[in-house]
Short mmCIF file of C-alpha atoms and ligand atoms in Angstrom, two decimals:
data_model
loop_
_atom_site.label_atom_id
_atom_site.label_comp_id
_atom_site.label_asym_id
_atom_site.label_seq_id
_atom_site.Cartn_x
_atom_site.Cartn_y
_atom_site.Cartn_z
CA MET A 345 4.48 15.03 25.87
CA TYR A 346 1.19 16.49 27.01
CA LEU A 347 -1.62 14.01 27.63
CA ASP A 348 -5.17 15.13 28.34
CA ARG A 349 -7.10 13.65 31.22
CA THR A 350 -8.56 10.74 29.24
CA GLU A 351 -5.19 9.94 27.70
CA GLU A 352 -3.63 9.92 31.15
CA ARG A 353 -6.26 7.48 32.38
CA MET A 354 -5.54 5.27 29.37
CA TYR A 355 -1.83 5.46 30.15
CA ASP A 356 -2.48 4.60 33.81
CA GLY A 357 -4.43 1.45 32.91
CA GLU A 358 -7.95 2.58 33.82
CA PHE A 359 -9.25 1.30 30.45
CA GLY A 360 -7.52 -2.07 30.72
CA GLU A 361 -4.19 -3.59 30.08
CA THR A 362 -4.20 -3.64 26.27
CA VAL A 363 -5.19 0.05 26.03
CA GLN A 364 -2.44 0.86 28.57
CA GLN A 365 0.13 -1.10 26.61
CA SER A 366 -0.95 0.58 23.36
CA MET A 367 -0.81 4.01 24.90
CA GLU A 368 2.71 3.26 26.10
CA ILE A 369 3.73 2.43 22.53
CA LEU A 370 2.20 5.72 21.29
CA VAL A 371 3.86 7.82 24.02
CA ALA A 372 7.23 6.16 23.30
CA LEU A 373 6.84 6.98 19.58
CA GLY A 374 5.81 10.53 20.42
CA ASP A 375 8.85 10.97 22.68
CA ILE A 376 11.21 9.64 20.00
CA TYR A 377 9.83 11.97 17.33
CA GLY A 378 9.29 15.04 19.52
CA ALA A 379 5.47 15.10 19.47
CA GLU A 380 3.89 17.62 21.83
CA ARG A 381 0.49 15.95 22.09
CA MET A 382 -1.85 13.25 20.73
CA VAL A 383 -4.45 13.77 18.02
CA ASP A 384 -7.66 11.77 17.47
CA ILE A 385 -7.66 9.59 14.40
CA SER A 386 -10.61 8.74 12.16
CA SER A 387 -9.21 5.46 10.79
CA ALA A 388 -6.34 3.01 10.82
CA GLN A 389 -4.86 0.75 8.19
CA VAL A 390 -2.86 -2.08 9.70
CA SER A 391 0.04 -3.94 8.05
CA GLY A 392 1.80 -6.98 9.42
CA VAL A 393 -0.69 -9.55 8.12
CA SER A 394 1.14 -12.00 5.92
CA TYR A 395 2.52 -15.01 7.77
CA LYS A 396 5.45 -14.81 5.34
CA THR A 397 6.48 -11.43 6.75
CA ILE A 398 5.48 -11.62 10.45
CA GLY A 399 6.13 -15.35 11.15
CA ASP A 400 5.37 -17.13 14.43
CA ALA A 401 6.49 -14.22 16.60
CA GLY A 402 3.90 -11.95 14.97
CA LEU A 403 1.20 -14.59 15.21
CA GLU A 404 1.87 -15.08 18.96
CA TYR A 405 1.84 -11.32 19.57
CA LEU A 406 -1.55 -10.97 17.88
CA GLU A 407 -3.13 -14.02 19.58
CA ASP A 408 -1.90 -12.73 22.93
CA LEU A 409 -3.54 -9.32 22.29
CA ARG A 410 -6.72 -11.09 21.22
CA ALA A 411 -6.75 -13.31 24.32
CA ARG A 412 -6.45 -10.25 26.51
CA GLY A 413 -9.54 -8.75 24.89
CA ALA A 414 -7.95 -6.00 22.76
CA GLY A 415 -10.30 -4.17 20.38
CA VAL A 416 -10.04 -1.19 18.07
CA LYS A 417 -11.88 2.12 18.59
CA VAL A 418 -11.91 3.44 15.01
CA ALA A 419 -12.60 2.02 11.55
CA SER A 420 -9.58 -0.13 10.84
CA THR A 421 -8.74 -2.19 7.77
CA LEU A 422 -6.14 -4.89 7.12
CA ASN A 423 -3.30 -5.00 4.61
CA PRO A 424 -2.96 -8.00 2.29
CA ALA A 425 -2.41 -11.48 3.75
CA GLY A 426 -0.04 -14.11 2.41
CA MET A 427 -2.68 -15.95 0.34
CA ASP A 428 -6.13 -15.77 -1.19
CA LEU A 429 -8.27 -16.66 1.85
CA GLN A 430 -10.76 -18.64 -0.27
CA ARG A 431 -8.72 -20.20 -3.06
CA TRP A 432 -5.42 -20.93 -1.33
CA ARG A 433 -5.67 -24.69 -1.78
CA GLU A 434 -6.30 -24.50 -5.51
CA MET A 435 -3.36 -22.05 -5.79
CA GLY A 436 -0.98 -24.49 -4.16
CA PHE A 437 -0.32 -22.92 -0.75
CA SER A 438 0.54 -25.45 1.96
CA GLU A 439 -1.86 -26.42 4.75
CA GLU A 440 0.76 -25.41 7.28
CA PHE A 441 1.11 -21.89 5.88
CA ALA A 442 -2.65 -21.53 5.43
CA SER A 443 -3.56 -22.57 8.97
CA ARG A 444 -1.20 -19.98 10.49
CA GLN A 445 -2.33 -17.33 8.02
CA ILE A 446 -5.96 -17.93 8.93
CA ARG A 447 -5.16 -17.67 12.64
CA ILE A 448 -3.54 -14.26 12.02
CA VAL A 449 -6.57 -12.93 10.14
CA GLU A 450 -8.93 -14.37 12.79
CA ALA A 451 -6.98 -12.65 15.58
CA TYR A 452 -7.33 -9.32 13.81
CA SER A 453 -11.03 -9.93 13.10
CA ALA A 454 -11.62 -10.68 16.81
CA MET A 455 -10.11 -7.25 17.57
CA ASP A 456 -12.59 -5.75 15.05
CA VAL A 457 -9.94 -4.92 12.45
CA MET A 458 -11.90 -5.45 9.21
CA ASN A 459 -10.39 -8.34 7.24
CA THR A 460 -10.43 -6.43 3.98
CA CYS A 461 -6.91 -7.63 3.25
CA THR A 462 -6.00 -4.91 0.78
CA CYS A 463 -3.42 -2.18 0.23
CA THR A 464 -6.06 -0.04 -1.51
CA PRO A 465 -8.56 0.44 1.32
CA TYR A 466 -9.42 3.84 -0.14
CA LEU A 467 -11.15 2.00 -3.04
CA ILE A 468 -13.49 0.09 -0.67
CA GLY A 469 -14.69 2.54 1.89
CA ASN A 470 -11.74 3.47 4.16
CA VAL A 471 -11.60 6.98 2.67
CA PRO A 472 -10.37 9.63 5.12
CA LEU A 473 -11.42 13.22 4.43
CA ARG A 474 -8.99 16.03 3.65
CA GLY A 475 -7.25 17.30 6.79
CA SER A 476 -8.31 14.32 8.93
CA HIS A 477 -5.69 12.49 10.99
CA VAL A 478 -5.27 8.74 10.43
CA ALA A 479 -2.72 6.04 11.29
CA TRP A 480 -1.96 3.99 8.21
CA SER A 481 0.95 1.65 7.70
CA GLU A 482 1.10 0.26 4.18
CA SER A 483 3.50 2.62 2.40
CA SER A 484 1.59 2.93 -0.89
CA ALA A 485 -1.69 3.52 0.97
CA VAL A 486 0.01 6.11 3.19
CA SER A 487 1.21 7.89 0.06
CA TYR A 488 -2.30 7.88 -1.46
CA ALA A 489 -3.98 9.03 1.79
CA ASN A 490 -1.58 11.93 2.26
CA SER A 491 -1.21 13.02 -1.35
CA VAL A 492 -4.39 12.21 -3.25
CA LEU A 493 -6.92 12.40 -0.38
CA GLY A 494 -5.20 15.13 1.66
CA ALA A 495 -5.50 13.17 4.88
CA ARG A 496 -2.60 13.19 7.40
CA THR A 497 -0.60 10.14 8.39
CA ASN A 498 2.95 9.05 9.02
CA ARG A 499 4.30 5.76 7.72
CA GLU A 500 3.33 3.74 10.74
CA GLY A 501 4.76 0.33 11.53
CA GLY A 502 2.22 -2.47 11.99
CA PRO A 503 2.30 -2.41 15.84
CA GLY A 504 2.15 1.43 15.90
CA ALA A 505 -0.94 1.48 13.64
CA LEU A 506 -2.63 -1.24 15.72
CA ALA A 507 -1.83 0.67 18.96
CA ALA A 508 -3.31 3.84 17.39
CA ALA A 509 -6.42 1.87 16.32
CA ILE A 510 -6.87 0.52 19.88
CA CYS A 511 -6.56 4.01 21.45
CA GLY A 512 -8.14 6.03 18.61
CA LYS A 513 -5.16 8.37 18.82
CA THR A 514 -1.68 8.95 17.40
CA PRO A 515 1.17 11.28 18.42
CA GLU A 516 1.19 14.55 16.48
CA TYR A 517 4.49 14.76 14.55
CA GLY A 518 5.75 14.39 10.98
CA TYR A 519 3.05 14.63 8.32
CA HIS A 520 0.37 15.48 10.88
CA LEU A 521 1.93 18.97 11.04
CA GLN A 522 1.43 21.46 8.24
CA GLU A 523 5.06 22.61 8.20
CA ASN A 524 6.25 19.14 7.15
CA ARG A 525 3.91 18.98 4.18
CA ARG A 526 5.70 21.50 1.94
CA ALA A 527 7.60 20.45 -1.16
CA THR A 528 11.29 19.70 -0.85
CA LEU A 529 11.96 18.60 -4.44
CA ARG A 530 10.44 20.01 -7.63
CA VAL A 531 10.11 17.48 -10.48
CA ASP A 532 9.31 18.85 -13.93
CA VAL A 533 8.26 16.02 -16.24
CA GLU A 534 9.01 17.03 -19.83
CA CYS A 535 7.58 14.00 -21.65
CA GLU A 536 4.14 12.46 -22.01
CA LEU A 537 3.61 9.47 -19.74
CA SER A 538 1.40 6.43 -19.95
CA GLY A 539 1.00 3.08 -18.17
CA SER A 540 4.17 1.87 -16.42
CA ASP A 541 5.97 5.17 -17.15
CA TYR A 542 4.37 6.45 -13.89
CA GLY A 543 6.03 3.66 -11.92
CA ALA A 544 9.36 4.41 -13.62
CA LEU A 545 9.00 8.09 -12.77
CA GLY A 546 8.23 7.14 -9.15
CA TYR A 547 11.27 4.89 -9.05
CA ILE A 548 13.55 7.72 -10.26
CA THR A 549 12.00 10.32 -7.94
CA GLY A 550 11.98 8.13 -4.84
CA LYS A 551 15.69 7.51 -5.13
CA ILE A 552 16.42 11.26 -5.25
CA ALA A 553 13.74 12.46 -2.80
CA GLY A 554 14.46 9.92 -0.04
CA GLU A 555 12.09 11.04 2.74
CA GLY A 556 11.32 14.34 1.05
CA VAL A 557 8.13 15.70 -0.52
CA PRO A 558 8.20 15.86 -4.34
CA TYR A 559 6.12 18.39 -6.29
CA PHE A 560 5.38 17.32 -9.87
CA THR A 561 4.48 19.31 -12.91
CA PHE A 562 3.12 17.18 -15.82
CA ASN A 563 2.20 17.84 -19.39
CA GLY A 564 -0.95 15.76 -19.12
CA HIS A 565 -3.35 14.91 -16.35
CA PRO A 566 -2.66 11.63 -14.49
CA SER A 567 -5.58 9.41 -13.44
CA ALA A 568 -6.20 8.16 -9.91
CA ASP A 569 -4.77 4.76 -10.97
CA ASP A 570 -1.63 6.49 -12.34
CA LEU A 571 -1.16 8.28 -9.01
CA LYS A 572 -1.62 5.01 -7.14
CA ALA A 573 1.28 3.51 -9.16
CA LEU A 574 3.44 6.62 -8.86
CA GLY A 575 3.09 6.83 -5.06
CA ALA A 576 3.74 3.11 -4.54
CA ALA A 577 6.98 3.35 -6.58
CA MET A 578 8.30 6.39 -4.64
CA ALA A 579 7.52 4.69 -1.36
CA SER A 580 9.64 1.72 -2.37
CA SER A 581 12.72 3.21 -4.05
CA GLY A 582 12.69 6.00 -1.43
CA ALA A 583 10.60 6.62 1.65
CA VAL A 584 8.24 9.20 0.14
CA ALA A 585 4.98 9.44 2.11
CA LEU A 586 3.57 12.61 0.54
CA TYR A 587 3.80 14.30 -2.88
CA HIS A 588 1.94 16.99 -4.73
CA VAL A 589 0.94 17.32 -8.36
CA ASP A 590 0.52 20.80 -9.75
CA GLY A 591 -3.16 21.55 -10.37
CA VAL A 592 -4.28 18.02 -9.36
CA THR A 593 -3.73 17.02 -5.71
CA PRO A 594 -5.67 18.79 -2.94
CA GLU A 595 -2.79 20.59 -1.19
CA TYR A 596 -0.71 21.70 -4.18
CA MET A 597 -1.46 25.37 -3.53
CA GLU A 598 -0.03 25.20 0.00
CA ALA A 599 3.05 23.20 -1.01
CA SER A 600 5.36 26.15 -1.83
CA PRO A 601 7.27 24.46 -4.66
CA ASP A 602 9.28 27.65 -5.30
CA GLU A 603 10.92 27.13 -1.93
CA ALA A 604 11.82 23.49 -2.56
CA GLY A 605 15.56 23.14 -2.05
CA GLU A 606 16.16 21.04 -5.18
CA SER A 607 14.67 20.61 -8.61
CA ILE A 608 15.09 18.03 -11.40
CA THR A 609 13.73 17.52 -14.86
CA VAL A 610 12.76 14.10 -16.19
CA ASP A 611 12.64 13.31 -19.91
CA ALA A 612 11.75 10.32 -22.06
CA GLY A 613 15.33 9.01 -21.91
CA ASP A 614 15.29 8.95 -18.11
CA ILE A 615 12.00 7.04 -18.12
CA LEU A 616 13.32 4.46 -20.61
CA GLU A 617 16.49 3.95 -18.58
CA ALA A 618 14.49 3.41 -15.36
CA ARG A 619 12.15 0.96 -17.12
CA GLU A 620 15.19 -1.08 -18.20
CA GLU A 621 16.78 -0.94 -14.77
CA LEU A 622 13.62 -2.35 -13.13
CA SER A 623 13.94 -5.66 -15.03
CA THR A 624 16.48 -8.13 -13.68
CA THR A 625 16.40 -10.57 -16.62
CA ASP A 626 15.64 -10.81 -20.36
CA ASP A 627 13.91 -14.18 -19.82
CA ASP A 628 10.19 -14.54 -20.35
CA PRO A 629 8.04 -14.51 -17.23
CA ASP A 630 6.37 -17.72 -16.08
CA LEU A 631 3.86 -15.74 -14.00
CA ILE A 632 2.43 -12.30 -14.76
CA CYS A 633 1.24 -10.50 -11.66
CA LEU A 634 -0.85 -7.37 -12.00
CA GLY A 635 -2.40 -5.32 -9.24
CA CYS A 636 0.34 -3.72 -7.16
CA PRO A 637 -1.16 -1.75 -5.49
CA HIS A 638 -4.35 -3.85 -5.69
CA CYS A 639 -6.38 -3.26 -8.85
CA SER A 640 -9.32 -0.92 -9.06
CA LEU A 641 -12.47 -2.16 -10.72
CA ASP A 642 -11.69 -0.06 -13.77
CA GLU A 643 -8.22 -1.61 -14.10
CA ILE A 644 -9.83 -5.08 -14.00
CA ARG A 645 -12.37 -3.95 -16.61
CA ARG A 646 -9.56 -2.88 -18.95
CA ILE A 647 -7.63 -6.12 -18.41
CA ALA A 648 -10.77 -8.18 -19.06
CA SER A 649 -11.50 -6.23 -22.19
CA PHE A 650 -7.96 -6.89 -23.51
CA LEU A 651 -8.19 -10.59 -22.63
CA ARG A 652 -11.30 -11.00 -24.79
CA LYS A 653 -8.91 -10.95 -27.76
CA ASN A 654 -5.53 -11.90 -26.22
CA LYS A 655 -4.39 -14.87 -24.19
CA PRO A 656 -1.38 -14.70 -21.82
CA ALA A 657 1.48 -17.04 -22.69
CA CYS A 658 1.90 -18.01 -19.04
CA ASP A 659 0.02 -17.93 -15.75
CA LEU A 660 -1.61 -14.59 -14.86
CA TRP A 661 -2.74 -13.23 -11.49
CA VAL A 662 -4.84 -10.10 -11.26
CA CYS A 663 -4.53 -9.11 -7.60
CA THR A 664 -7.23 -7.13 -5.82
CA SER A 665 -9.32 -6.96 -2.67
CA ALA A 666 -12.12 -9.44 -2.07
CA ALA A 667 -14.62 -6.53 -2.32
CA ILE A 668 -13.43 -5.37 -5.74
CA GLY A 669 -13.05 -9.05 -6.77
CA SER A 670 -16.70 -9.58 -5.96
CA ALA A 671 -17.73 -6.58 -8.04
CA ALA A 672 -15.55 -7.90 -10.89
CA SER A 673 -17.39 -11.24 -10.70
CA ARG A 674 -20.75 -9.52 -10.80
CA MET A 675 -19.67 -7.64 -13.93
CA GLY A 676 -18.46 -10.86 -15.60
CA TYR A 677 -14.86 -9.65 -15.75
CA THR A 678 -13.64 -12.58 -13.63
CA ASP A 679 -15.18 -15.10 -16.07
CA VAL A 680 -13.45 -13.38 -19.01
CA ILE A 681 -10.07 -13.36 -17.24
CA GLU A 682 -10.42 -16.97 -16.18
CA ALA A 683 -11.55 -18.07 -19.65
CA ALA A 684 -8.31 -16.60 -20.96
CA GLY A 685 -6.31 -18.65 -18.47
CA GLY A 686 -5.82 -15.96 -15.83
CA MET A 687 -7.04 -15.73 -12.24
CA VAL A 688 -8.46 -12.95 -10.14
CA VAL A 689 -6.61 -13.33 -6.87
CA SER A 690 -8.01 -11.71 -3.71
CA ASP A 691 -6.45 -10.78 -0.36
CA THR A 692 -2.83 -11.11 -1.35
CA CYS A 693 -0.12 -10.12 -3.84
CA MET A 694 3.08 -11.26 -5.57
CA VAL A 695 5.28 -9.80 -2.80
CA VAL A 696 3.63 -10.91 0.46
CA ALA A 697 2.53 -14.35 -0.82
CA PRO A 698 5.22 -17.08 -0.85
CA VAL A 699 5.20 -17.25 -4.68
CA GLU A 700 8.75 -18.58 -4.50
CA ASP A 701 7.31 -21.81 -3.06
CA LEU A 702 4.95 -22.28 -6.02
CA GLY A 703 7.69 -23.10 -8.55
CA TYR A 704 7.80 -19.79 -10.41
CA GLU A 705 11.13 -18.22 -11.43
CA VAL A 706 10.41 -15.02 -13.35
CA LEU A 707 7.56 -12.65 -12.52
CA GLY A 708 6.24 -10.18 -15.08
CA VAL A 709 5.02 -7.04 -13.30
CA ASP A 710 3.71 -3.64 -14.35
CA SER A 711 4.46 -2.14 -10.92
CA ALA A 712 7.77 -0.54 -10.07
CA LYS A 713 7.19 -1.34 -6.38
CA ALA A 714 6.75 -5.02 -7.23
CA ALA A 715 9.80 -5.01 -9.52
CA ASN A 716 11.78 -3.42 -6.74
CA TYR A 717 10.70 -5.93 -4.06
CA VAL A 718 10.26 -9.27 -5.89
CA PRO A 719 14.01 -10.03 -6.20
CA GLY A 720 14.68 -9.32 -2.48
CA MET A 721 11.45 -10.57 -0.89
CA CYS A 722 10.84 -13.59 -3.14
CA GLY A 723 14.31 -14.34 -4.55
CA LEU A 724 12.87 -14.34 -8.08
CA ASP A 725 13.66 -12.32 -11.21
CA ALA A 726 11.33 -9.57 -12.36
CA VAL A 727 10.46 -8.30 -15.81
CA TYR A 728 8.96 -4.79 -15.77
CA ASP A 729 6.66 -3.61 -18.57
CA ASP A 730 3.15 -2.38 -19.38
CA TRP A 731 0.64 -5.08 -18.68
CA MET A 732 -0.46 -5.31 -22.34
CA ASN A 733 3.14 -6.00 -23.40
CA LEU A 734 3.52 -8.65 -20.69
CA ILE A 735 0.34 -10.42 -21.82
CA ARG A 736 1.14 -10.10 -25.52
CA PRO A 737 4.96 -9.94 -25.81
FE1 F3S B 2136 0.05 -3.90 -2.26
FE2 F3S B 2136 1.58 -6.02 -2.35
FE3 F3S B 2136 2.10 -4.02 -3.93
S1 F3S B 2136 0.78 -5.07 -0.54
S2 F3S B 2136 1.40 -2.22 -2.83
S3 F3S B 2136 0.26 -5.28 -3.95
S4 F3S B 2136 3.58 -5.16 -2.78
#
């Protein structure tokens, strides 16, 4: 692939060993995927943070990079960690897990990756503009960046996103190119949707679309939170990194849905079937986990408002970023949630935290992505429903 003069110097080691090593990773990726050149990126979003998922090998890799003086060139934010970085003790995480988790986050911080620990960085300031190139790795955030914001990113792996952040560049292939952003599957939704129906729709669509680009037509107008849930679900049942919504998302007019090779219709029966399929048991949950992807402030407001009159029958986590959690505290929402017996949990979630070690057996979730991953990643059962139904069965 073509490298300009600065990129060649990076590749040759003139900017240090860690830049050279990162450039080698990017060139290797570019060669595999047929990129012709590099593009500058405006931000990175780095996964590979939870000690549960990256283990000792990941920790050693990061501490080695840190020791060799690696640092990022562009605004870079971190995906969720394996625990709440403040309240882990009270939540029952072990000292051993916590000490390693803290070392991982410290290694990233030393490289100047902001320890935001969230999968919704676009809610707290990492908001790429339409048409800008970025290197993001959390699949639901990638979907949101491409589809709702109109930025351009592939589904990067953790090391690829970090290498891109260190060089400020990424190879130009896949969703960085206009020709790969056209619709491949038209999805006409014939029923009204609300709440967890969006996750169910994403679950259905992801399975059919695979790596394709769905184009939706809806009766109503989904909210930003609905699109967050829809994209997360498609990225988990399939590998969808970009979708369009007729009249809503920024690139729908360039998506050419009439040339999509395939089309499907989805009705109320399909949604109901998918909702049932996403539950693995009829048992009652012993922990309700909301906030996958991490809650927006408005979602927390609505949960708090409901909890003023309703108490959950079991433990309740409302997962979000520390930044949104702090805003929720200032608004008094956290006090309301905690007075009802729930907890606003920052920095982590029900999938990347070792919830299986905390004695829970059945998780109640309103996220199709979480319902899809909890059985495999945590070995626990999942009950899928709207959050109000989970809290007040
Ligand atoms: Fe985020 Fe965890 Fe869901 S990382 S998208 S809350 S599985």
